[in-house]
Short mmCIF file of C-alpha atoms in Angstrom, two decimals:
data_model
loop_
_atom_site.label_atom_id
_atom_site.label_comp_id
_atom_site.label_asym_id
_atom_site.label_seq_id
_atom_site.Cartn_x
_atom_site.Cartn_y
_atom_site.Cartn_z
CA UNK A 312 14.41 -102.46 -148.74
CA UNK A 313 11.90 -104.81 -147.14
CA UNK A 314 13.44 -107.00 -144.43
CA UNK A 315 12.31 -110.49 -145.40
CA UNK A 316 12.56 -113.28 -142.79
CA UNK A 317 15.07 -115.19 -144.91
CA UNK A 318 17.35 -112.14 -144.94
CA UNK A 319 17.96 -112.41 -141.19
CA UNK A 320 21.42 -113.76 -140.35
CA UNK A 321 21.91 -115.17 -136.86
CA UNK A 322 25.12 -114.24 -135.05
CA UNK A 323 26.56 -117.15 -133.06
CA UNK A 324 29.38 -115.95 -130.81
CA UNK A 325 31.95 -118.48 -129.63
CA UNK A 326 34.39 -116.12 -127.88
CA UNK A 327 33.85 -117.97 -124.61
CA UNK A 328 34.50 -121.38 -126.19
CA UNK A 329 36.62 -121.32 -129.35
CA UNK A 330 38.05 -117.91 -128.50
CA UNK A 331 39.12 -119.07 -125.05
CA UNK A 332 40.99 -121.97 -126.64
CA UNK A 333 43.64 -119.51 -127.84
CA UNK A 334 46.79 -120.37 -125.85
CA UNK A 335 46.90 -117.99 -122.89
CA UNK A 336 43.38 -116.60 -123.36
CA UNK A 337 41.75 -118.46 -120.46
CA UNK A 338 39.26 -116.25 -118.62
CA UNK A 339 38.20 -116.34 -115.01
CA UNK A 340 34.66 -117.31 -114.00
CA UNK A 341 33.71 -113.70 -113.34
CA UNK A 342 35.17 -112.53 -116.64
CA UNK A 343 33.17 -115.13 -118.55
CA UNK A 344 29.95 -113.98 -116.91
CA UNK A 345 30.77 -110.37 -117.72
CA UNK A 346 31.53 -111.06 -121.40
CA UNK A 347 28.38 -113.18 -121.72
CA UNK A 348 26.29 -110.33 -120.33
CA UNK A 349 27.83 -107.87 -122.79
CA UNK A 350 27.16 -110.26 -125.68
CA UNK A 351 23.57 -110.69 -124.54
CA UNK A 352 23.06 -106.94 -124.28
CA UNK A 353 24.50 -106.24 -127.73
CA UNK A 354 22.02 -108.57 -129.41
CA UNK A 355 24.05 -111.69 -130.20
CA UNK A 356 21.57 -114.46 -131.08
CA UNK A 357 23.47 -117.49 -129.76
CA UNK A 358 26.25 -117.55 -127.16
CA UNK A 359 28.41 -120.66 -127.08
CA UNK A 360 29.28 -120.43 -123.41
CA UNK A 361 31.78 -123.25 -123.15
CA UNK A 362 32.55 -126.97 -123.23
CA UNK A 363 30.76 -128.28 -120.11
CA UNK A 364 32.49 -131.65 -119.85
CA UNK A 365 35.98 -130.14 -120.24
CA UNK A 366 36.22 -129.07 -116.58
CA UNK A 367 34.21 -128.24 -113.49
CA UNK A 368 35.02 -124.59 -114.11
CA UNK A 369 33.61 -124.70 -117.64
CA UNK A 370 30.49 -126.47 -116.42
CA UNK A 371 29.94 -123.89 -113.68
CA UNK A 372 30.41 -120.98 -116.08
CA UNK A 373 28.02 -122.39 -118.70
CA UNK A 374 25.43 -123.15 -116.01
CA UNK A 375 25.60 -119.65 -114.53
CA UNK A 376 25.50 -117.97 -117.94
CA UNK A 377 22.45 -120.09 -118.80
CA UNK A 378 20.67 -118.90 -115.67
CA UNK A 379 21.56 -115.24 -116.18
CA UNK A 380 20.94 -114.84 -119.91
CA UNK A 381 17.97 -112.66 -120.79
CA UNK A 382 17.72 -112.88 -124.56
CA UNK A 383 20.32 -115.05 -126.29
CA UNK A 384 20.21 -118.79 -126.88
CA UNK A 385 22.80 -120.36 -124.59
CA UNK A 386 24.75 -123.17 -126.21
CA UNK A 387 27.18 -125.74 -124.87
CA UNK A 388 29.58 -127.84 -126.92
CA UNK A 389 29.67 -131.64 -126.73
CA UNK A 390 31.67 -134.30 -128.53
CA UNK A 391 29.77 -137.13 -130.21
CA UNK A 392 29.69 -139.08 -126.96
CA UNK A 393 26.65 -139.66 -124.77
CA UNK A 394 28.30 -138.52 -121.49
CA UNK A 395 29.34 -135.26 -123.20
CA UNK A 396 25.80 -134.62 -124.41
CA UNK A 397 24.23 -135.41 -121.03
CA UNK A 398 26.71 -133.14 -119.25
CA UNK A 399 26.09 -130.38 -121.77
CA UNK A 400 22.34 -130.57 -121.19
CA UNK A 401 22.79 -130.37 -117.42
CA UNK A 402 24.70 -127.11 -117.95
CA UNK A 403 22.38 -125.38 -120.43
CA UNK A 404 18.97 -126.66 -119.34
CA UNK A 405 18.33 -123.68 -117.06
CA UNK A 406 18.56 -121.20 -119.94
CA UNK A 407 15.41 -119.62 -121.31
CA UNK A 408 16.51 -120.87 -124.71
CA UNK A 409 19.05 -123.75 -124.42
CA UNK A 410 20.97 -125.41 -127.27
CA UNK A 411 23.18 -128.47 -127.46
CA UNK A 412 25.96 -128.32 -130.07
CA UNK A 413 27.54 -131.69 -130.83
CA UNK A 414 30.27 -132.43 -133.35
CA UNK A 415 32.55 -135.07 -134.81
CA UNK A 416 35.39 -134.88 -137.33
CA UNK A 417 34.23 -136.28 -140.68
CA UNK A 418 37.20 -135.78 -143.01
CA UNK A 419 39.53 -138.74 -143.69
CA UNK A 420 42.16 -137.18 -141.44
CA UNK A 421 39.71 -136.71 -138.58
CA UNK A 422 37.95 -140.06 -138.99
CA UNK A 423 41.31 -141.68 -138.35
CA UNK A 424 41.52 -140.16 -134.86
CA UNK A 425 38.72 -142.32 -133.32
CA UNK A 426 39.53 -144.97 -135.95
CA UNK A 427 35.96 -145.24 -137.22
CA UNK A 428 34.81 -146.41 -140.62
CA UNK A 429 32.34 -144.27 -142.55
CA UNK A 430 29.47 -146.56 -141.49
CA UNK A 431 30.54 -146.60 -137.83
CA UNK A 432 30.76 -142.82 -137.78
CA UNK A 433 27.34 -142.53 -139.41
CA UNK A 434 25.88 -144.70 -136.63
CA UNK A 435 27.62 -142.58 -133.98
CA UNK A 436 26.17 -139.40 -135.50
CA UNK A 437 22.63 -140.80 -135.52
CA UNK A 438 22.91 -142.03 -131.94
CA UNK A 439 24.35 -138.85 -130.45
CA UNK A 440 22.21 -136.33 -132.35
CA UNK A 441 19.12 -138.36 -131.42
CA UNK A 442 20.17 -138.29 -127.77
CA UNK A 443 20.67 -134.52 -127.91
CA UNK A 444 17.28 -133.98 -129.55
CA UNK A 445 15.53 -136.13 -126.93
CA UNK A 446 16.93 -133.75 -124.31
CA UNK A 447 16.62 -130.42 -126.12
CA UNK A 448 14.51 -129.18 -129.03
CA UNK A 449 17.35 -126.91 -130.25
CA UNK A 450 20.23 -129.03 -131.52
CA UNK A 451 23.19 -128.00 -133.63
CA UNK A 452 25.46 -130.52 -135.33
CA UNK A 453 28.87 -129.92 -136.90
CA UNK A 454 30.94 -132.19 -139.18
CA UNK A 455 34.36 -130.95 -138.08
CA UNK A 456 36.73 -130.31 -141.00
CA UNK A 457 33.73 -130.34 -143.35
CA UNK A 458 35.62 -128.48 -146.07
CA UNK A 459 38.05 -131.41 -146.40
CA UNK A 460 35.37 -134.11 -146.20
CA UNK A 461 34.39 -136.12 -149.29
CA UNK A 462 31.30 -134.43 -150.74
CA UNK A 463 29.18 -137.59 -151.05
CA UNK A 464 29.96 -138.57 -147.46
CA UNK A 465 29.19 -135.04 -146.26
CA UNK A 466 25.77 -135.24 -147.96
CA UNK A 467 25.17 -138.55 -146.21
CA UNK A 468 26.05 -137.50 -142.67
CA UNK A 469 24.27 -134.15 -142.92
CA UNK A 470 21.11 -136.00 -143.96
CA UNK A 471 21.52 -138.40 -141.03
CA UNK A 472 21.91 -135.49 -138.58
CA UNK A 473 18.81 -133.76 -139.95
CA UNK A 474 16.72 -136.95 -139.70
CA UNK A 475 18.00 -137.49 -136.15
CA UNK A 476 16.67 -134.08 -135.14
CA UNK A 477 19.35 -131.43 -135.72
CA UNK A 478 17.78 -128.01 -136.26
CA UNK A 479 21.02 -126.27 -137.27
CA UNK A 480 23.77 -127.78 -139.40
CA UNK A 481 27.08 -125.98 -139.04
CA UNK A 482 29.70 -126.41 -141.76
CA UNK A 483 33.13 -125.76 -140.19
CA UNK A 484 36.23 -124.77 -142.12
CA UNK A 485 38.17 -126.03 -139.12
CA UNK A 486 41.66 -125.36 -140.42
CA UNK A 487 40.98 -122.28 -142.55
CA UNK A 488 41.59 -124.21 -145.75
CA UNK A 489 38.78 -123.13 -148.05
CA UNK A 490 38.33 -120.04 -150.26
CA UNK A 491 35.22 -117.84 -150.74
CA UNK A 492 34.12 -119.45 -154.03
CA UNK A 493 34.42 -122.93 -152.49
CA UNK A 494 32.63 -121.83 -149.32
CA UNK A 495 29.63 -120.57 -151.26
CA UNK A 496 29.61 -123.59 -153.58
CA UNK A 497 29.61 -126.05 -150.67
CA UNK A 498 26.62 -124.43 -148.94
CA UNK A 499 24.70 -124.22 -152.21
CA UNK A 500 25.32 -127.91 -152.97
CA UNK A 501 24.23 -129.01 -149.50
CA UNK A 502 20.99 -127.03 -149.77
CA UNK A 503 20.33 -128.44 -153.22
CA UNK A 504 21.24 -132.09 -152.64
CA UNK A 505 20.46 -133.02 -149.02
CA UNK A 506 16.87 -134.07 -148.23
CA UNK A 507 15.38 -131.91 -145.48
CA UNK A 508 17.92 -129.09 -146.01
CA UNK A 509 15.10 -126.61 -146.53
CA UNK A 510 13.78 -127.31 -143.02
CA UNK A 511 16.92 -126.40 -141.05
CA UNK A 512 19.38 -123.52 -140.77
CA UNK A 513 22.84 -123.86 -142.27
CA UNK A 514 25.68 -122.17 -140.39
CA UNK A 515 29.29 -121.39 -141.24
CA UNK A 516 32.30 -121.55 -138.92
CA UNK A 517 35.51 -120.30 -140.51
CA UNK A 518 39.06 -120.05 -139.28
CA UNK A 519 41.49 -117.43 -140.50
CA UNK A 520 44.62 -119.44 -141.31
CA UNK A 521 44.77 -117.98 -144.83
CA UNK A 522 43.22 -114.64 -143.86
CA UNK A 523 39.88 -115.44 -145.52
CA UNK A 524 37.56 -116.20 -142.60
CA UNK A 525 35.36 -113.13 -143.03
CA UNK A 526 35.20 -113.50 -146.81
CA UNK A 527 34.38 -117.21 -146.52
CA UNK A 528 31.60 -116.55 -143.99
CA UNK A 529 29.97 -113.84 -146.10
CA UNK A 530 30.22 -116.00 -149.22
CA UNK A 531 28.44 -118.81 -147.35
CA UNK A 532 25.66 -116.40 -146.36
CA UNK A 533 25.19 -115.28 -149.95
CA UNK A 534 24.82 -118.96 -150.88
CA UNK A 535 22.13 -119.58 -148.26
CA UNK A 536 23.72 -119.98 -144.83
CA UNK A 537 21.81 -118.02 -142.21
CA UNK A 538 24.07 -118.29 -139.19
CA UNK A 539 27.66 -117.08 -138.81
CA UNK A 540 29.88 -118.40 -136.03
CA UNK A 541 32.38 -115.77 -134.95
CA UNK A 542 34.31 -114.23 -132.06
CA UNK A 543 35.03 -110.76 -130.73
CA UNK A 544 38.31 -109.44 -132.22
CA UNK A 545 38.59 -112.65 -134.26
CA UNK A 546 39.95 -114.43 -131.18
CA UNK A 547 40.49 -118.16 -131.53
CA UNK A 548 42.87 -121.02 -132.10
CA UNK A 549 45.91 -120.45 -134.35
CA UNK A 550 45.10 -117.44 -136.58
CA UNK A 551 41.67 -117.05 -135.01
CA UNK A 552 38.03 -117.18 -136.10
CA UNK A 553 35.78 -114.99 -138.20
CA UNK A 554 35.61 -111.61 -136.43
CA UNK A 555 32.12 -110.65 -135.28
CA UNK A 556 32.75 -106.96 -135.81
CA UNK A 557 33.85 -107.53 -139.40
CA UNK A 558 30.86 -109.55 -140.61
CA UNK A 559 28.35 -107.36 -138.78
CA UNK A 560 29.76 -104.12 -140.17
CA UNK A 561 30.31 -105.59 -143.65
CA UNK A 562 26.61 -106.43 -143.91
CA UNK A 563 25.68 -103.05 -142.47
CA UNK A 564 27.97 -100.88 -144.61
CA UNK A 565 27.51 -102.91 -147.83
CA UNK A 566 23.84 -103.70 -147.39
CA UNK A 567 23.41 -102.74 -151.04
CA UNK A 568 25.12 -105.93 -152.20
CA UNK A 569 24.63 -108.01 -149.04
CA UNK A 570 20.98 -107.35 -148.11
CA UNK A 571 21.09 -109.19 -144.81
CA UNK A 572 20.19 -108.05 -141.32
CA UNK A 573 21.52 -108.96 -137.86
CA UNK A 574 20.21 -108.16 -134.41
CA UNK A 575 23.55 -106.82 -133.18
CA UNK A 576 23.73 -103.26 -131.81
CA UNK A 577 26.94 -102.18 -133.53
CA UNK A 578 27.42 -99.19 -131.20
CA UNK A 579 28.43 -101.68 -128.48
CA UNK A 580 31.26 -103.20 -130.53
CA UNK A 581 34.15 -101.05 -129.27
CA UNK A 582 33.28 -101.58 -125.62
CA UNK A 583 33.19 -105.37 -125.81
CA UNK A 584 36.25 -105.42 -128.07
CA UNK A 585 38.27 -103.58 -125.43
CA UNK A 586 36.94 -105.76 -122.64
CA UNK A 587 37.72 -109.02 -124.44
CA UNK A 588 41.23 -107.74 -125.24
CA UNK A 589 41.73 -106.98 -121.56
CA UNK A 590 40.47 -110.22 -120.04
CA UNK A 591 42.06 -112.44 -122.70
CA UNK A 592 45.42 -110.66 -122.67
CA UNK A 593 45.32 -110.53 -126.49
CA UNK A 594 45.79 -106.93 -127.59
CA UNK A 595 44.06 -105.79 -130.77
CA UNK A 596 46.53 -105.02 -133.55
CA UNK A 597 46.59 -101.34 -134.48
CA UNK A 598 45.50 -101.92 -138.10
CA UNK A 599 42.75 -104.43 -137.24
CA UNK A 600 39.56 -103.77 -139.22
CA UNK A 601 36.77 -101.96 -137.33
CA UNK A 602 38.28 -102.06 -133.81
CA UNK A 603 41.98 -101.34 -134.33
CA UNK A 604 43.44 -98.12 -132.98
CA UNK A 605 44.21 -96.93 -136.52
CA UNK A 606 40.87 -97.96 -138.04
CA UNK A 607 39.68 -94.34 -137.91
CA UNK A 608 43.07 -92.61 -137.84
CA UNK A 609 44.43 -90.50 -140.70
CA UNK A 610 48.04 -89.37 -140.99
CA UNK A 611 48.51 -88.74 -144.72
CA UNK A 612 48.19 -85.05 -145.58
CA UNK A 613 45.89 -85.84 -148.50
CA UNK A 614 43.69 -87.98 -146.25
CA UNK A 615 43.57 -85.34 -143.52
CA UNK A 616 42.61 -82.64 -146.00
CA UNK A 617 39.85 -84.83 -147.39
CA UNK A 618 38.56 -85.67 -143.92
CA UNK A 619 38.36 -82.02 -142.96
CA UNK A 620 36.27 -81.29 -146.04
CA UNK A 621 34.08 -84.39 -145.94
CA UNK A 622 34.58 -87.37 -143.59
CA UNK A 623 33.08 -89.72 -146.18
CA UNK A 624 36.07 -89.05 -148.41
CA UNK A 625 38.15 -91.60 -146.50
CA UNK A 626 35.75 -93.22 -144.01
CA UNK A 627 33.11 -95.71 -145.14
CA UNK A 628 31.51 -95.83 -141.70
CA UNK A 629 31.18 -93.40 -138.84
CA UNK A 630 33.23 -93.99 -135.66
CA UNK A 631 30.04 -93.65 -133.60
CA UNK A 632 28.50 -96.56 -135.55
CA UNK A 633 30.82 -98.91 -133.67
CA UNK A 634 30.66 -97.04 -130.36
CA UNK A 635 33.88 -95.07 -130.77
CA UNK A 636 34.11 -91.62 -129.22
CA UNK A 637 36.57 -89.06 -130.50
CA UNK A 638 39.82 -88.96 -128.57
CA UNK A 639 40.21 -85.68 -126.75
CA UNK A 640 42.22 -84.13 -123.92
CA UNK A 641 39.83 -83.05 -121.18
CA UNK A 642 40.96 -84.99 -118.14
CA UNK A 643 43.70 -83.90 -115.77
CA UNK A 644 44.76 -83.70 -112.15
CA UNK A 645 41.98 -81.22 -111.35
CA UNK A 646 39.20 -83.48 -112.67
CA UNK A 647 36.78 -84.89 -110.13
CA UNK A 648 34.99 -88.20 -109.62
CA UNK A 649 31.89 -87.13 -111.54
CA UNK A 650 33.94 -86.16 -114.58
CA UNK A 651 35.88 -89.42 -114.44
CA UNK A 652 32.70 -91.48 -114.15
CA UNK A 653 31.17 -89.64 -117.11
CA UNK A 654 34.28 -90.08 -119.26
CA UNK A 655 34.51 -93.79 -118.42
CA UNK A 656 30.83 -94.27 -119.25
CA UNK A 657 31.46 -92.64 -122.64
CA UNK A 658 34.25 -95.18 -123.14
CA UNK A 659 31.89 -98.02 -122.25
CA UNK A 660 32.82 -98.66 -118.59
CA UNK A 661 30.13 -98.61 -115.92
CA UNK A 662 31.58 -98.70 -112.41
CA UNK A 663 30.08 -99.14 -109.00
CA UNK A 664 30.98 -96.66 -106.26
CA UNK A 665 33.72 -98.87 -104.78
CA UNK A 666 35.25 -99.53 -108.19
CA UNK A 667 35.16 -95.85 -109.03
CA UNK A 668 36.88 -95.00 -105.76
CA UNK A 669 39.76 -97.36 -106.55
CA UNK A 670 40.10 -96.19 -110.16
CA UNK A 671 39.95 -92.54 -109.10
CA UNK A 672 42.92 -93.00 -106.76
CA UNK A 673 44.97 -94.52 -109.58
CA UNK A 674 43.76 -91.83 -111.99
CA UNK A 675 45.03 -89.10 -109.65
CA UNK A 676 48.38 -90.87 -109.31
CA UNK A 677 48.66 -90.99 -113.10
CA UNK A 678 47.58 -87.36 -113.50
CA UNK A 679 50.38 -86.27 -111.16
CA UNK A 680 52.90 -87.92 -113.50
CA UNK A 681 51.32 -87.08 -116.86
CA UNK A 682 50.37 -83.64 -118.14
CA UNK A 683 47.72 -84.86 -120.54
CA UNK A 684 45.33 -87.77 -119.96
CA UNK A 685 44.03 -89.28 -123.19
CA UNK A 686 41.16 -91.71 -123.66
CA UNK A 687 43.76 -94.41 -124.32
CA UNK A 688 45.33 -93.70 -120.92
CA UNK A 689 41.99 -94.27 -119.21
CA UNK A 690 41.44 -97.50 -121.13
CA UNK A 691 44.90 -98.67 -120.05
CA UNK A 692 44.05 -97.68 -116.49
CA UNK A 693 40.95 -99.87 -116.62
CA UNK A 694 43.01 -102.77 -118.00
CA UNK A 695 45.19 -102.73 -114.90
CA UNK A 696 42.27 -103.25 -112.53
CA UNK A 697 43.17 -106.18 -110.30
CA UNK A 698 41.34 -109.44 -110.87
CA UNK A 699 39.11 -110.08 -107.83
CA UNK A 700 40.04 -113.76 -108.07
CA UNK A 701 43.78 -113.12 -108.33
CA UNK A 702 45.12 -110.71 -105.74
CA UNK A 703 47.45 -112.76 -103.58
CA UNK A 704 50.72 -111.17 -104.68
CA UNK A 705 51.10 -107.38 -104.59
CA UNK A 706 54.00 -105.09 -105.41
CA UNK A 707 54.75 -102.83 -102.45
CA UNK A 708 57.93 -101.15 -103.67
CA UNK A 709 60.82 -101.54 -106.06
CA UNK A 710 64.01 -99.73 -106.99
CA UNK A 711 66.29 -100.47 -109.93
CA UNK A 712 69.82 -99.47 -110.80
CA UNK A 713 70.93 -99.70 -114.41
CA UNK A 714 73.24 -98.13 -116.96
CA UNK A 715 76.20 -98.73 -119.23
CA UNK A 716 78.85 -98.83 -116.49
CA UNK A 717 77.22 -100.05 -113.30
CA UNK A 718 75.49 -103.30 -112.36
CA UNK A 719 71.84 -103.85 -113.29
CA UNK A 720 70.16 -104.54 -109.98
CA UNK A 721 66.68 -104.50 -108.50
CA UNK A 722 65.45 -104.25 -104.92
CA UNK A 723 61.86 -105.33 -104.41
CA UNK A 724 59.30 -105.81 -101.66
CA UNK A 725 56.19 -107.91 -102.29
CA UNK A 726 53.14 -108.65 -100.16
CA UNK A 727 52.43 -112.37 -100.55
CA UNK A 728 49.34 -113.68 -98.74
CA UNK A 729 49.67 -110.75 -96.34
CA UNK A 730 53.35 -111.37 -95.59
CA UNK A 731 55.95 -108.76 -96.55
CA UNK A 732 58.95 -110.24 -98.41
CA UNK A 733 62.04 -108.48 -99.78
CA UNK A 734 65.05 -109.33 -101.94
CA UNK A 735 67.79 -107.92 -104.16
CA UNK A 736 68.80 -109.47 -107.47
CA UNK A 737 71.02 -108.60 -110.41
CA UNK A 738 70.20 -109.38 -114.01
CA UNK A 739 70.76 -108.65 -117.68
CA UNK A 740 68.99 -105.28 -117.53
CA UNK A 741 66.46 -103.81 -115.09
CA UNK A 742 63.50 -105.89 -116.31
CA UNK A 743 65.43 -109.15 -116.01
CA UNK A 744 66.60 -108.19 -112.53
CA UNK A 745 63.03 -107.33 -111.51
CA UNK A 746 61.67 -110.64 -112.80
CA UNK A 747 64.41 -112.48 -110.89
CA UNK A 748 63.32 -110.71 -107.71
CA UNK A 749 59.75 -111.91 -108.18
CA UNK A 750 60.84 -115.46 -108.92
CA UNK A 751 63.11 -115.48 -105.88
CA UNK A 752 60.25 -114.43 -103.61
CA UNK A 753 57.52 -116.56 -105.21
CA UNK A 754 59.09 -119.77 -106.42
CA UNK A 755 57.50 -121.30 -109.52
CA UNK A 756 58.46 -123.29 -112.60
CA UNK A 757 56.54 -121.17 -115.12
CA UNK A 758 58.39 -120.32 -118.32
CA UNK A 759 58.15 -116.84 -119.81
CA UNK A 760 56.72 -117.24 -123.33
CA UNK A 761 56.05 -113.62 -124.25
CA UNK A 762 57.16 -110.20 -123.04
CA UNK A 763 55.73 -107.30 -125.02
CA UNK A 764 55.80 -103.53 -124.46
CA UNK A 765 53.66 -100.94 -126.26
CA UNK A 766 53.27 -97.20 -125.69
CA UNK A 767 49.67 -96.18 -125.00
CA UNK A 768 50.02 -92.60 -126.23
CA UNK A 769 52.70 -90.32 -127.62
CA UNK A 770 55.35 -88.44 -125.67
CA UNK A 771 58.13 -89.23 -123.24
CA UNK A 772 55.58 -89.39 -120.39
CA UNK A 773 53.42 -91.93 -122.20
CA UNK A 774 52.20 -94.98 -120.34
CA UNK A 775 53.73 -98.28 -121.33
CA UNK A 776 51.40 -101.26 -121.53
CA UNK A 777 53.23 -104.51 -120.84
CA UNK A 778 51.89 -107.97 -121.67
CA UNK A 779 53.42 -111.13 -120.21
CA UNK A 780 52.55 -114.72 -121.11
CA UNK A 781 53.73 -117.64 -118.96
CA UNK A 782 53.36 -121.43 -119.11
CA UNK A 783 53.56 -123.97 -116.32
CA UNK A 784 52.73 -127.66 -116.82
CA UNK A 785 50.36 -126.91 -119.69
CA UNK A 786 48.69 -123.99 -117.95
CA UNK A 787 49.11 -120.79 -119.95
CA UNK A 788 48.35 -117.43 -118.35
CA UNK A 789 48.72 -113.80 -119.36
CA UNK A 790 49.24 -110.66 -117.34
CA UNK A 791 48.97 -106.99 -118.25
CA UNK A 792 49.81 -103.69 -116.63
CA UNK A 793 50.34 -100.07 -117.61
CA UNK A 794 52.53 -97.42 -116.04
CA UNK A 795 54.61 -94.42 -117.08
CA UNK A 796 57.58 -96.42 -115.76
CA UNK A 797 58.15 -99.35 -118.11
CA UNK A 798 60.04 -101.39 -115.51
CA UNK A 799 57.26 -100.98 -112.95
CA UNK A 800 54.67 -101.93 -115.57
CA UNK A 801 56.76 -105.00 -116.42
CA UNK A 802 56.95 -106.15 -112.81
CA UNK A 803 53.23 -105.65 -112.27
CA UNK A 804 52.37 -107.53 -115.48
CA UNK A 805 54.56 -110.44 -114.33
CA UNK A 806 52.83 -110.41 -110.93
CA UNK A 807 49.42 -110.24 -112.60
CA UNK A 808 50.29 -113.37 -114.60
CA UNK A 809 51.51 -115.15 -111.46
CA UNK A 810 48.28 -114.32 -109.65
CA UNK A 811 46.33 -115.83 -112.53
CA UNK A 812 48.56 -118.88 -112.43
CA UNK A 813 47.63 -119.46 -108.79
CA UNK A 814 43.95 -119.37 -109.77
CA UNK A 815 44.59 -121.85 -112.59
CA UNK A 816 46.45 -124.15 -110.18
CA UNK A 817 43.42 -124.19 -107.91
CA UNK A 818 41.05 -124.95 -110.78
CA UNK A 819 43.40 -127.70 -111.90
CA UNK A 820 43.16 -129.40 -108.52
CA UNK A 821 46.10 -127.88 -106.67
CA UNK A 822 45.18 -126.35 -103.33
CA UNK A 823 45.37 -122.59 -103.63
CA UNK A 824 47.33 -122.42 -100.38
CA UNK A 825 50.22 -124.35 -101.92
CA UNK A 826 52.42 -121.38 -102.73
CA UNK A 827 56.14 -121.48 -102.05
CA UNK A 828 57.70 -118.22 -101.03
CA UNK A 829 60.74 -117.20 -99.02
CA UNK A 830 62.66 -114.22 -97.76
CA UNK A 831 65.91 -113.73 -99.65
CA UNK A 832 68.59 -111.63 -98.03
#
């Protein structure tokens, strides 16, 4: 099939903006730069790097990503306000290919928020899109909650944005309300009825509140949209956004009925999926399409028999198409650094010598406790790598006593800002006692929102991966850790979250030195 120019669908990734708005998914500066580099390398066309006016941290991250990007368009988000647009331009202007993305809510519900009439909003749109276009020749405009906006008014404001200089018009299904037939119909009507529609690119931005984000995005493309806004792992507010891996692989696997092309290297999907899951603290559900642990797993006897005879019997795509290597048992306590480096590279991790040295020590410690080291164990090991920006609290030692008859107690020693602190606490089980030890040594008002344990592999010696989510004065942080001892993993995950909280305090204006700790006898 000939690849016609109009068959090219642009992939606009908003993991670093909309994805990071998921409660608890805030990433550090270094993590944002790393994810942006991976997105750039995999062939994403546009990276929405952040919301520059939201904070100094967001501005710094967008600016640095703009400077470092090699291929992708770097986009910043701005409300329909002149200071937002000016700040956005200051952040993206150093990119080889900058874009300003400005938006305003156009539905009756959203117009009521700034209390603007239809005419007043139309004037605001013309003014702000014009300002953006005077600064940058690549301007995207979005009528937020477009799918619940009156059709005649949507025609009107889209035309205004095009005349003011917008080069991309994004049609957001902000609350995941629409259905595939409606999504396609809306794009088709806009193309048919809005003057100048043939001169710009229409985009689609779908949320997954009703589980139809991918279907709605693909329907919009079939109707004429040529840009899909999406995130890695479907990360995003509420039920998330359209998943990048799903739309990319849908168009690749079903190219017979969806003859569209993207520039994404699908073999890099698994690596970035794992990395985003790690830095965001949002684990990928086992049965998630494309990137879930069970996406290429077969337990049914009939399925296994079919797979042995012909993999295509029950797999519509090859694992290697998404960068997945077959799980095998080749690593153990006798494996050396070279073997570990090679295995990690196969799993998508490239480490410097110092990083490898640290990981190798922890690998040997794990190998002494576990007979068989699976790929999943190594991935979990990489997840527990300490954040370079969040290493002020360290677990030195702990001992717990628990059972049906005796007290549930924990003894713990932490290193806090270089000072060794110890305490003993009792609780409702060993995990509760351990968390009380940490809170006694590092006083804070954070509330535990989530405590989740999952086994990495099978067997009684399997590693447990623990995820912790905490909230303090509107700041939400997550922590993760893995260990063959569930209680140890729990304590380290709690500490990981606390370390991240200290970083968030600093970014929020609190001096990083303001940490209250004490020795409890």
